[in-house]
C-alpha positions as MATLAB code, in Angstrom:
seq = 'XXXXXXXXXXXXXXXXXXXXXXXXXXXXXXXXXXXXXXXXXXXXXXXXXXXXXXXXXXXXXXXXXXXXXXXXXXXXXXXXXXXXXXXXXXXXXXXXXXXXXXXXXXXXXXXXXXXXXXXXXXXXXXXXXXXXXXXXXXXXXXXXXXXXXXXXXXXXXXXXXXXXXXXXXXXXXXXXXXXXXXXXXXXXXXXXXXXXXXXXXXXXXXXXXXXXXXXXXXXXXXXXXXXXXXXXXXXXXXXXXXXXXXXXXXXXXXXXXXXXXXXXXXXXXXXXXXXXXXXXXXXXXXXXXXXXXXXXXXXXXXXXXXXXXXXXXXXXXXXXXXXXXXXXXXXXXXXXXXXXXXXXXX';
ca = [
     127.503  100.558  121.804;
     130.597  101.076  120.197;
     130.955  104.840  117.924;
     130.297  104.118  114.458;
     128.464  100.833  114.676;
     125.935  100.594  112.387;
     122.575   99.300  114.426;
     119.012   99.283  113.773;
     116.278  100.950  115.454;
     112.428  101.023  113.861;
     113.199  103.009  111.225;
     116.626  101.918  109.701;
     119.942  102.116  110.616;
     121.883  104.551  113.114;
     125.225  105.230  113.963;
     126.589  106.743  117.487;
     128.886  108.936  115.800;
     130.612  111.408  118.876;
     127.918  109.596  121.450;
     125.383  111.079  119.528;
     122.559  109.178  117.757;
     122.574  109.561  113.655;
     120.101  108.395  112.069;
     120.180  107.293  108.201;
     118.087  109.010  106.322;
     119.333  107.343  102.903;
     116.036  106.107  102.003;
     115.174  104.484   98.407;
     113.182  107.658   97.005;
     111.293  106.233   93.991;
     108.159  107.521   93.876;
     104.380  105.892   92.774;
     102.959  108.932   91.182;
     100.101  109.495   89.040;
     101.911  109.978   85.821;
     104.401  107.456   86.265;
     107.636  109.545   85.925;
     109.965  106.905   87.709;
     108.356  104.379   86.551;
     105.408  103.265   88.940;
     102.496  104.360   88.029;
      99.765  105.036   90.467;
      97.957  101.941   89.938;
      95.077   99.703   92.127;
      96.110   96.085   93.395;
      99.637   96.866   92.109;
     101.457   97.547   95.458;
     101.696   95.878   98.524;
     102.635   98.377  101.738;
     104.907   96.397  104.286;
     104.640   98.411  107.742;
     105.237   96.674  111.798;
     102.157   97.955  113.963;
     104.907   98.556  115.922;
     107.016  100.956  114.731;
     105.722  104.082  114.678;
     107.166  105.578  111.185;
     105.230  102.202  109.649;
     102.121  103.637  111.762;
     101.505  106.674  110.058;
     100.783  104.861  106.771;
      98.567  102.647  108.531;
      96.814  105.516  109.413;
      97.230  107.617  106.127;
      95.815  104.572  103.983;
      92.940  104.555  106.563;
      92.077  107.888  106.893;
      92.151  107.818  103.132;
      90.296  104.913  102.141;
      92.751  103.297  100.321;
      91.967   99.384  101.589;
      91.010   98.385   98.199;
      93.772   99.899   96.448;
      96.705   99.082   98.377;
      97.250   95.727  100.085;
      98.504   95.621  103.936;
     101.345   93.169  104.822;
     102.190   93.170  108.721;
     105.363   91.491  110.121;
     105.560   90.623  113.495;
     107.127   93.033  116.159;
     110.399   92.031  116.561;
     112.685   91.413  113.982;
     116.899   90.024  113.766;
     119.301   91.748  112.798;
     118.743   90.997  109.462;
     115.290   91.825  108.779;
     111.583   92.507  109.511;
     109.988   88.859  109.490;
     106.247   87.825  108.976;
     105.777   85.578  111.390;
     101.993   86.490  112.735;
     100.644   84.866  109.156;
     100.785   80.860  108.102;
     103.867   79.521  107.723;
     105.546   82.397  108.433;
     105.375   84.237  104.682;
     103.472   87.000  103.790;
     100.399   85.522  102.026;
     101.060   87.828   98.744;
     104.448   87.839   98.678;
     105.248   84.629   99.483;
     108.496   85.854  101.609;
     109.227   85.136  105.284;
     111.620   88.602  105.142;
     111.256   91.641  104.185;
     115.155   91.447  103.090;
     113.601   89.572  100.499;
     111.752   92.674   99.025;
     114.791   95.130   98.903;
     117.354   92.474   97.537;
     114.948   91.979   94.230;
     115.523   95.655   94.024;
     118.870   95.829   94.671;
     120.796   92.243   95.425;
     123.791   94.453   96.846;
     121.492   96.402   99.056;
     123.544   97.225  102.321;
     121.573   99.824  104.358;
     118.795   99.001  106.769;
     115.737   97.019  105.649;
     113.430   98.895  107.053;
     109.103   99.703  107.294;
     107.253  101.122  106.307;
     107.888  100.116  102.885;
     105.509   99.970   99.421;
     106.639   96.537   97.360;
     105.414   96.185   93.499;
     103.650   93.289   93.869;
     104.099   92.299   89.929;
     108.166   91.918   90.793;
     108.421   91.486   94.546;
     110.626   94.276   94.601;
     110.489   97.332   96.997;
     110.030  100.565   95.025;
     110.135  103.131   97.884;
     110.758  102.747  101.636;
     110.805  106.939  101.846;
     108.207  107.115  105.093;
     108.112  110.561  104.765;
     107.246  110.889  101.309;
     104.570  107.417  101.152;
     102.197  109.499  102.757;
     102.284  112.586  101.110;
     101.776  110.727   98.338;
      99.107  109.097   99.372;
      97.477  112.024   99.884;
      98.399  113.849   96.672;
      99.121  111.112   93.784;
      96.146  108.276   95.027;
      93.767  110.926   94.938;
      91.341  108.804   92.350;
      91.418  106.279   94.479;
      90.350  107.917   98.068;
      87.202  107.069   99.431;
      84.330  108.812   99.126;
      84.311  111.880  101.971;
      88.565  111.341  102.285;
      89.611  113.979  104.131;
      92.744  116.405  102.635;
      95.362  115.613  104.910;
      97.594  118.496  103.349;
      95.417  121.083  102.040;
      97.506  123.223   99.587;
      97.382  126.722  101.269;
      98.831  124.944  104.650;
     101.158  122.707  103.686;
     104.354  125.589  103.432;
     102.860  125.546  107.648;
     102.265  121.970  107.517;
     105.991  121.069  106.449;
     106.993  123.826  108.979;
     105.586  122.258  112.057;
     106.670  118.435  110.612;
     110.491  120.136  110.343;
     110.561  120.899  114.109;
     108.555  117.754  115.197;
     110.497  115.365  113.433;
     114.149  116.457  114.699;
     113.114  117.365  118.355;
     109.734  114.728  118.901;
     110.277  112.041  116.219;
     113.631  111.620  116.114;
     113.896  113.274  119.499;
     113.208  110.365  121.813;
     115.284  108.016  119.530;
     118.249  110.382  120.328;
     117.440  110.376  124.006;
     117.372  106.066  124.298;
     120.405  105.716  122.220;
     123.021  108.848  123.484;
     125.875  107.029  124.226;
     127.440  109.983  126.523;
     125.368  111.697  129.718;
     126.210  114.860  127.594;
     124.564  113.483  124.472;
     121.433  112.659  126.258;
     120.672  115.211  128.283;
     120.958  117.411  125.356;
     118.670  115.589  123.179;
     116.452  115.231  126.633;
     116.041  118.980  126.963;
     115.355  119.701  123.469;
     112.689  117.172  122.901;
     110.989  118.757  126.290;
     111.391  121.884  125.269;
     109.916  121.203  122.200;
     106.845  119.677  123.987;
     106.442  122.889  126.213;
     105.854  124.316  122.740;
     103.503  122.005  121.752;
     101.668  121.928  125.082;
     101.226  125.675  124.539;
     100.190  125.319  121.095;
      97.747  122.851  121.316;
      96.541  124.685  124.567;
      94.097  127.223  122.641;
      93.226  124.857  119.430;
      92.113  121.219  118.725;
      94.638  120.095  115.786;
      98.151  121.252  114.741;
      97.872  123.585  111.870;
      94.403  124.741  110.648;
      91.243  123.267  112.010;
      91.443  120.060  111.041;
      93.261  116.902  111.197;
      96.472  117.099  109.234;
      99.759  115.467  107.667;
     101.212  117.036  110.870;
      98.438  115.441  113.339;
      99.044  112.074  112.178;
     103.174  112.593  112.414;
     103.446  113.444  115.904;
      99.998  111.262  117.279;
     102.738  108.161  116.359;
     104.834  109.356  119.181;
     102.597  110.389  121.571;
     100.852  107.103  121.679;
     103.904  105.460  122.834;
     105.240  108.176  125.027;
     104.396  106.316  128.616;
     103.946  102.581  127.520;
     108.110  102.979  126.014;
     109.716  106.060  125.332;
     109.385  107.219  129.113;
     110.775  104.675  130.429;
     112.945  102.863  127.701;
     114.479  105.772  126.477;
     114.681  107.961  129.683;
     112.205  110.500  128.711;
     110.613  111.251  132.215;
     110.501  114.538  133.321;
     106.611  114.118  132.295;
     104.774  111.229  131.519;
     102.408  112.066  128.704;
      99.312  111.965  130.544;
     100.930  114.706  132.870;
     101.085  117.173  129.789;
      97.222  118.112  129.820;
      96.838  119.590  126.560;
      98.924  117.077  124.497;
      97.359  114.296  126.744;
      93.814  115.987  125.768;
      95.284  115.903  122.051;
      96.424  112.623  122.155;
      92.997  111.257  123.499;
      91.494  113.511  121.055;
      93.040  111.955  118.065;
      92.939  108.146  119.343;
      89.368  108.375  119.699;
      89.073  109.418  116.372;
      88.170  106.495  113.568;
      91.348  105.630  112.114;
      94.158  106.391  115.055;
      93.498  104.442  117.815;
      92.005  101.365  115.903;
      95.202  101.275  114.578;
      97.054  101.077  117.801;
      98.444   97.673  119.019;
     100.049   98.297  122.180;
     101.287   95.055  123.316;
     103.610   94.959  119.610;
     104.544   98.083  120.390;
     106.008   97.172  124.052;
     107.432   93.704  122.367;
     109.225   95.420  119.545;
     110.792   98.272  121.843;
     111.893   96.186  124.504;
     112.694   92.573  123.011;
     114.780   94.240  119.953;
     116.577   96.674  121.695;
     118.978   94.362  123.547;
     121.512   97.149  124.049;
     119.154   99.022  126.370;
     116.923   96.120  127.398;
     119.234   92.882  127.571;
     116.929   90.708  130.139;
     114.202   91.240  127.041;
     111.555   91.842  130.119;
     108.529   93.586  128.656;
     106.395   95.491  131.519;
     103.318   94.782  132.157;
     101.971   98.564  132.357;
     100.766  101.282  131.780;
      97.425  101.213  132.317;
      95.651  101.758  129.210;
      92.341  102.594  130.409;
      92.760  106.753  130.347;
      92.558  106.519  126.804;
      88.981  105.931  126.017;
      88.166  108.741  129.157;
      86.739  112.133  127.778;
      88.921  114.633  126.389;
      87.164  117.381  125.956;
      88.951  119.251  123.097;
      85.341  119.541  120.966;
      85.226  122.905  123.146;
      88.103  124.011  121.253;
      85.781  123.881  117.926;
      87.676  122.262  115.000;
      86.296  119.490  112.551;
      88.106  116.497  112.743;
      87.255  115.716  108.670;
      87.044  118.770  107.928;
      84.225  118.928  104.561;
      84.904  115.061  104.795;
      83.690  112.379  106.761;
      85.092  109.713  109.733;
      86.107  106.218  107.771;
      84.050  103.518  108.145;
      84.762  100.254  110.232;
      87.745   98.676  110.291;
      88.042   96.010  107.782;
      88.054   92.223  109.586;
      91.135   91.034  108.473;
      93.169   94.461  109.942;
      91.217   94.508  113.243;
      93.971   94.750  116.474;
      93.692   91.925  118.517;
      90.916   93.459  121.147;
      93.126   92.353  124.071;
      95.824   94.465  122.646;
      94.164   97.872  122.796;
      91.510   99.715  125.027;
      89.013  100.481  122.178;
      86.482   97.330  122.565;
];
């Protein structure tokens, strides 16, 4: 991988400036906010939110919308889980197009916003549904604001997935986990020096020490209950062993060998609205079919065993309540089951 070549990973486009792995983080900010102030209006059946099972930025909003009860509100379009170098495509529905956008890319979206658009066409991203255009492909911010500006739209017994007096904690903890877990294991598969990599190796394991210790003496993140900053690393976690172990080099520890974030992790895919989101066969497609540069034979393993997920965890004895004054969503809607061969929750 030459320096300064623009690729594309899950969530947009890199460079390997000096060996080391850049990621762009020009994202189209436009916000959908209650009162409308750029010019989207919170509004139900408007928007259509475009995010790969596979890619675990696209997750979270899987999750968020979930968690939140936002089905009704906000249509789910899923492409498949690999993509060309042009563009996410959406070849797991009929014909190939997304059935209410009537697109087979997702280049499609971002070029009715912007017909010179140049960066990386990445997911997750929200798409008004009246033009066909993106409005926002800002992970980071979708689910805040999904939490915060869809508010009159959550279900009944939502859960507040950044609760005012923690979010100056919340952002905290989301600030460390993004540049050392997040982005962390991104820098790790793409370093294109020994240098480069085995600095970003020892920083993202340091920075799981310190999560191992944190999470050793209480069930969630920050507070007692499931937060902003549960559902942003969970994303990672869950694909710790099955890629970023292997793929990417990150094995000093296999996830499951980390007993409090393995407890954690179990914890939190056991829990209505994580792990019936997680399909792990796209996940291991879209890491190792796309990534030629690291993966060139396109061989997807067969493993891990997935079965350790649905053991007990045993973080209740930590207290905690998962909701918190809330309540657990209900079942997963029919038409955004995962395939049951794809995941050990049966």
């Amino acid at each position: 991988m030459a320096a300064d070549h623009p690729e594309h990973s899950t969530a947009g486009t890199y460079t390997v400036k000096g060996k080391e792995f850049t990621r762009d983080t020009r994202y189209i900010t436009t916000r959908v906010t209650r009162d409308g102030r750029d010019g989207f209006p919170v509004e139900a059946g408007r928007y259509r939110l475009v995010a790969a099972r596979a890619c675990p930025w696209a997750n979270r909003t899987i999750i968020v919308r979930r968690l939140l009860g936002l089905e009704d509100a906000i249509s789910l379009g899923l492409p498949g889980p690999t993509h060309d170098e042009r563009s996410w495509t959406f070849d797991l529905d009929p014909d190939g197009k997304d059935p209410v956008l009537g697109i087979d890319r997702l280049q499609d979206a971002y070029l009715r916003r912007d017909p010179e658009y140049s960066r990386g066409i990445t997911v997750p991203a929200l798409v008004d549904v009246t033009t066909g255009a993106v409005v926002t492909n800002d992970y980071a911010q979708i689910t805040l604001d999904l939490s915060t500006e869809w508010v009159d739209h959550h279900r009944e017994g939502a859960p507040d997935l950044y609760p005012e007096h923690l979010r100056a904690e919340i952002d905290e903890v989301n600030a460390v986990v993004f540049r050392d877990v997040n982005n962390g294991v991104y820098r790790c598969g793409f370093a294109g020096s020994q240098e480069a990599y085995e600095r970003a190796y020892h920083r993202l394991f340091d920075a799981l020490d310190l999560l191992e210790e944190r999470l050793t003496t209480q069930r969630y993140l920050v507070g007692d209950t499931i937060t902003e900053a549960d559902v942003r690393l969970f994303t990672t976690l869950v694909r710790f062993d099955a890629v970023y172990h292997g793929h990417f080099k990150c094995n000093r520890t296999k996830l499951t060998e980390m007993p409090a974030l393995w407890g954690y992790a179990r914890d939190l895919f056991q829990t209505p609205g994580f792990g019936d989101t997680i399909d792990f066969a796209q996940i291991k497609q879209h890491y190792y079919v796309v990534h030629t540069d690291i993966n060139p034979t396109q061989v997807v393993p067969v493993g891990p065993d997935l079965s350790g997920w649905v053991t007990p965890h045993g973080r209740e004895e930590l207290g905690g309540r998962p909701f918190g004054d809330g309540t657990a969503p209900g079942p997963v809607r029919d038409d955004e089951r995962v395939d049951a061969a794809h995941t050990p929750l049966r």
